[in-house]
GROMACS .gro file of C-alpha atoms in nm:
model
  227
    1TYR     CA    1  -0.716   1.494   7.085
    2ILE     CA    2  -0.868   1.143   7.091
    3ASP     CA    3  -0.570   0.991   7.276
    4CYS     CA    4  -0.588   1.263   7.538
    5ARG     CA    5  -0.963   1.237   7.595
    6LEU     CA    6  -0.950   0.858   7.627
    7THR     CA    7  -0.660   0.845   7.869
    8GLU     CA    8  -0.613   0.975   8.220
    9GLY     CA    9  -0.292   0.955   8.417
   10GLY     CA   10  -0.137   0.743   8.143
   11LYS     CA   11  -0.406   0.474   8.178
   12ARG     CA   12  -0.691   0.411   7.938
   13ARG     CA   13  -1.025   0.508   8.092
   14ASP     CA   14  -1.305   0.254   8.107
   15ARG     CA   15  -1.571   0.516   8.053
   16VAL     CA   16  -1.622   0.879   7.964
   17ARG     CA   17  -1.768   1.124   8.214
   18LYS     CA   18  -2.146   1.126   8.213
   19VAL     CA   19  -2.168   1.500   8.141
   20ALA     CA   20  -1.872   1.622   7.937
   21PRO     CA   21  -1.886   1.982   7.808
   22ALA     CA   22  -1.896   2.036   7.431
   23ILE     CA   23  -2.019   2.303   7.190
   24THR     CA   24  -2.177   2.298   6.845
   25ILE     CA   25  -2.167   2.608   6.626
   26SER     CA   26  -2.406   2.657   6.336
   27ARG     CA   27  -2.321   2.962   6.130
   28GLU     CA   28  -2.410   3.188   5.846
   29SER     CA   29  -2.117   3.216   5.608
   30GLY     CA   30  -1.889   3.503   5.702
   31SER     CA   31  -1.998   3.519   6.067
   32ARG     CA   32  -1.644   3.423   6.178
   33ALA     CA   33  -1.740   3.084   6.327
   34VAL     CA   34  -1.401   2.916   6.298
   35THR     CA   35  -1.211   3.224   6.416
   36ILE     CA   36  -1.444   3.263   6.713
   37GLY     CA   37  -1.422   2.888   6.779
   38LYS     CA   38  -1.043   2.910   6.810
   39VAL     CA   39  -1.066   3.209   7.044
   40LEU     CA   40  -1.332   3.022   7.244
   41ALA     CA   41  -1.106   2.717   7.276
   42ARG     CA   42  -0.833   2.938   7.420
   43VAL     CA   43  -1.077   3.106   7.663
   44LEU     CA   44  -1.202   2.768   7.786
   45ASP     CA   45  -0.849   2.631   7.824
   46GLU     CA   46  -0.755   2.936   8.032
   47ALA     CA   47  -1.066   2.897   8.249
   48ALA     CA   48  -0.980   2.535   8.338
   49PRO     CA   49  -0.613   2.476   8.256
   50SER     CA   50  -0.501   2.122   8.177
   51LYS     CA   51  -0.146   2.011   8.112
   52ASP     CA   52  -0.247   1.756   7.850
   53CYS     CA   53  -0.604   1.792   7.721
   54HIS     CA   54  -0.712   2.104   7.535
   55TRP     CA   55  -1.031   2.219   7.367
   56THR     CA   56  -1.025   2.135   6.996
   57VAL     CA   57  -1.216   2.287   6.703
   58PHE     CA   58  -1.343   2.055   6.429
   59ASP     CA   59  -1.454   2.220   6.104
   60ASP     CA   60  -1.319   2.094   5.770
   61ASN     CA   61  -1.094   1.853   5.960
   62LEU     CA   62  -1.409   1.677   6.086
   63VAL     CA   63  -1.439   1.498   5.750
   64GLU     CA   64  -1.084   1.371   5.783
   65LYS     CA   65  -1.168   1.234   6.128
   66VAL     CA   66  -1.477   1.055   5.989
   67LEU     CA   67  -1.270   0.892   5.715
   68GLU     CA   68  -1.007   0.787   5.968
   69ASP     CA   69  -1.266   0.643   6.209
   70HIS     CA   70  -1.425   0.427   5.941
   71HIS     CA   71  -1.106   0.333   5.754
   72LEU     CA   72  -1.215   0.505   5.435
   73PRO     CA   73  -0.986   0.647   5.163
   74ARG     CA   74  -0.914   1.022   5.171
   75ARG     CA   75  -1.052   1.063   4.817
   76LEU     CA   76  -1.404   1.030   4.964
   77LYS     CA   77  -1.366   1.376   5.115
   78ALA     CA   78  -1.494   1.512   4.783
   79TYR     CA   79  -1.828   1.335   4.843
   80MET     CA   80  -1.874   1.468   5.197
   81VAL     CA   81  -1.916   1.840   5.134
   82GLU     CA   82  -2.224   2.015   5.273
   83ASP     CA   83  -2.317   2.114   4.918
   84ARG     CA   84  -2.430   1.874   4.649
   85VAL     CA   85  -2.175   1.683   4.446
   86GLY     CA   86  -2.252   1.587   4.088
   87GLU     CA   87  -2.552   1.363   4.157
   88PHE     CA   88  -2.544   1.165   3.832
   89SER     CA   89  -2.173   1.081   3.847
   90ALA     CA   90  -2.195   1.010   4.222
   91SER     CA   91  -2.486   0.769   4.165
   92ILE     CA   92  -2.300   0.584   3.890
   93GLU     CA   93  -1.991   0.552   4.109
   94GLU     CA   94  -2.204   0.420   4.399
   95ILE     CA   95  -2.356   0.156   4.169
   96LEU     CA   96  -2.008   0.055   4.053
   97GLY     CA   97  -1.899   0.025   4.415
   98LEU     CA   98  -1.636   0.298   4.388
   99HIS     CA   99  -1.751   0.458   4.714
  100PRO     CA  100  -2.024   0.413   4.981
  101SER     CA  101  -2.363   0.577   4.934
  102SER     CA  102  -2.409   0.936   5.050
  103TRP     CA  103  -2.649   0.808   5.319
  104THR     CA  104  -2.381   0.570   5.453
  105LEU     CA  105  -2.126   0.851   5.461
  106PHE     CA  106  -2.376   1.068   5.649
  107HIS     CA  107  -2.429   0.798   5.911
  108HIS     CA  108  -2.053   0.766   5.952
  109THR     CA  109  -2.043   1.141   6.015
  110VAL     CA  110  -2.316   1.115   6.279
  111GLU     CA  111  -2.128   0.837   6.460
  112THR     CA  112  -1.805   1.037   6.469
  113VAL     CA  113  -1.977   1.359   6.581
  114ILE     CA  114  -2.156   1.178   6.864
  115LYS     CA  115  -1.830   1.016   6.974
  116LEU     CA  116  -1.646   1.349   6.979
  117ALA     CA  117  -1.926   1.528   7.165
  118SER     CA  118  -1.944   1.248   7.422
  119LEU     CA  119  -1.571   1.277   7.488
  120GLY     CA  120  -1.609   1.649   7.556
  121GLN     CA  121  -1.379   1.951   7.521
  122VAL     CA  122  -1.470   1.983   7.154
  123ILE     CA  123  -1.617   2.260   6.938
  124LEU     CA  124  -1.802   2.120   6.633
  125VAL     CA  125  -1.867   2.368   6.352
  126GLY     CA  126  -2.142   2.309   6.094
  127ARG     CA  127  -2.291   1.989   5.943
  128GLY     CA  128  -2.599   1.993   6.165
  129ALA     CA  129  -2.391   1.887   6.464
  130ASN     CA  130  -2.645   2.047   6.698
  131LEU     CA  131  -2.910   1.804   6.571
  132MET     CA  132  -2.680   1.503   6.583
  133THR     CA  133  -2.596   1.575   6.948
  134ALA     CA  134  -2.932   1.708   7.066
  135SER     CA  135  -2.981   1.431   7.323
  136ILE     CA  136  -2.629   1.446   7.473
  137PRO     CA  137  -2.606   1.623   7.812
  138GLY     CA  138  -2.354   1.904   7.848
  139VAL     CA  139  -2.355   2.014   7.483
  140LEU     CA  140  -2.430   2.383   7.420
  141HIS     CA  141  -2.577   2.469   7.079
  142VAL     CA  142  -2.490   2.808   6.928
  143ARG     CA  143  -2.578   2.979   6.601
  144LEU     CA  144  -2.376   3.276   6.471
  145ILE     CA  145  -2.542   3.518   6.231
  146GLY     CA  146  -2.476   3.860   6.080
  147SER     CA  147  -2.598   4.109   5.825
  148VAL     CA  148  -2.514   4.046   5.461
  149PRO     CA  149  -2.296   4.360   5.420
  150VAL     CA  150  -2.081   4.279   5.724
  151ARG     CA  151  -2.048   3.911   5.632
  152THR     CA  152  -1.965   4.002   5.273
  153ALA     CA  153  -1.687   4.233   5.390
  154GLN     CA  154  -1.553   3.956   5.613
  155VAL     CA  155  -1.540   3.708   5.322
  156GLU     CA  156  -1.371   3.971   5.104
  157ARG     CA  157  -1.095   4.018   5.361
  158THR     CA  158  -1.054   3.649   5.439
  159TYR     CA  159  -1.034   3.518   5.084
  160GLY     CA  160  -0.918   3.826   4.892
  161LEU     CA  161  -1.235   3.838   4.680
  162THR     CA  162  -1.421   4.123   4.517
  163ALA     CA  163  -1.751   4.232   4.672
  164ASP     CA  164  -1.946   4.056   4.396
  165GLU     CA  165  -1.747   3.734   4.435
  166ALA     CA  166  -1.792   3.745   4.812
  167ARG     CA  167  -2.171   3.785   4.782
  168LYS     CA  168  -2.189   3.489   4.545
  169GLN     CA  169  -1.984   3.276   4.785
  170LEU     CA  170  -2.212   3.375   5.075
  171ARG     CA  171  -2.523   3.275   4.884
  172LYS     CA  172  -2.369   2.947   4.771
  173LYS     CA  173  -2.243   2.838   5.116
  174ASP     CA  174  -2.558   2.943   5.302
  175ALA     CA  175  -2.775   2.760   5.048
  176ALA     CA  176  -2.555   2.450   5.085
  177SER     CA  177  -2.595   2.452   5.464
  178ARG     CA  178  -2.972   2.490   5.435
  179ARG     CA  179  -2.994   2.199   5.191
  180TYR     CA  180  -2.777   1.975   5.409
  181VAL     CA  181  -2.994   2.022   5.718
  182ARG     CA  182  -3.319   2.000   5.524
  183GLN     CA  183  -3.211   1.684   5.338
  184HIS     CA  184  -3.085   1.494   5.642
  185PHE     CA  185  -3.308   1.625   5.922
  186GLY     CA  186  -3.612   1.779   5.752
  187LEU     CA  187  -3.558   2.104   5.944
  188LYS     CA  188  -3.454   2.464   5.877
  189ASN     CA  189  -3.112   2.550   6.016
  190ALA     CA  190  -3.222   2.911   6.072
  191ASP     CA  191  -3.491   2.806   6.323
  192PRO     CA  192  -3.378   2.973   6.650
  193VAL     CA  193  -3.554   2.707   6.861
  194LEU     CA  194  -3.281   2.460   6.759
  195TYR     CA  195  -3.018   2.655   6.955
  196ASP     CA  196  -2.941   2.764   7.311
  197LEU     CA  197  -2.786   3.088   7.185
  198VAL     CA  198  -2.821   3.289   6.864
  199ILE     CA  199  -2.559   3.565   6.844
  200ASN     CA  200  -2.533   3.847   6.592
  201THR     CA  201  -2.157   3.893   6.546
  202ASP     CA  202  -2.182   4.224   6.356
  203ARG     CA  203  -2.094   4.449   6.650
  204LEU     CA  204  -1.917   4.208   6.884
  205ARG     CA  205  -1.547   4.124   6.886
  206ASP     CA  206  -1.437   3.761   6.871
  207ASP     CA  207  -1.331   3.755   7.236
  208ALA     CA  208  -1.662   3.906   7.349
  209VAL     CA  209  -1.859   3.638   7.163
  210ALA     CA  210  -1.629   3.371   7.306
  211ARG     CA  211  -1.690   3.490   7.663
  212ILE     CA  212  -2.068   3.489   7.612
  213ILE     CA  213  -2.055   3.131   7.486
  214ALA     CA  214  -1.820   3.019   7.764
  215ASP     CA  215  -2.053   3.158   8.033
  216ALA     CA  216  -2.353   2.990   7.873
  217LEU     CA  217  -2.166   2.658   7.853
  218ALA     CA  218  -2.086   2.669   8.224
  219GLU     CA  219  -2.454   2.720   8.304
  220ARG     CA  220  -2.564   2.445   8.064
  221VAL     CA  221  -2.324   2.190   8.213
  222ARG     CA  222  -2.419   2.291   8.568
  223LEU     CA  223  -2.789   2.238   8.498
  224ASP     CA  224  -2.733   1.907   8.314
  225ARG     CA  225  -2.520   1.769   8.595
  226ARG     CA  226  -2.783   1.868   8.850
  227ALA     CA  227  -3.050   1.696   8.638
   0.00000   0.00000   0.00000
């Protein structure tokens, strides 16, 4: 993805386009964000076909990209979850110099997210990416939500859990996302003002949601380029 976005016609580009389209997706657990993101990438590729460069979804693999960008060992992935790690053991290990501080790792994440969004043709899921990229033209910010029963059923099917296990996982992941945004940005991730679109996925198919987002992205980029 990086090689493709930085090269054009086999030659390295001196600069990135001023307004490059990108999308951030904030989500409630079980609202099918990654699945919809992959469908959306396909829809966008079909709308503007390119032989080499394709839309790419970054979710869990975003952490791996951050570690690669900053030449950090893969074992640090355990300290870059949205939820809390063991704070006491993490603090001791920071003091002993076994890994960078959580604040340093967060700043590394911000740098990588901004770089990816600036390159364009990327869909960034979670981690407050909408707030990290708020000032970048051409980035559409979306939040996917759904009712607890529907999201619970989705988690059951996806992970093969019981209804009770699925509800516990929903509560845990949603609480982790809220804490992450509150800790690093002092905001509530459920605030609709932070997004261009808030979509309830309960009664919409993946492809329908993807088309809605694609249309909104085209309008967002058009307005930003005019500005």
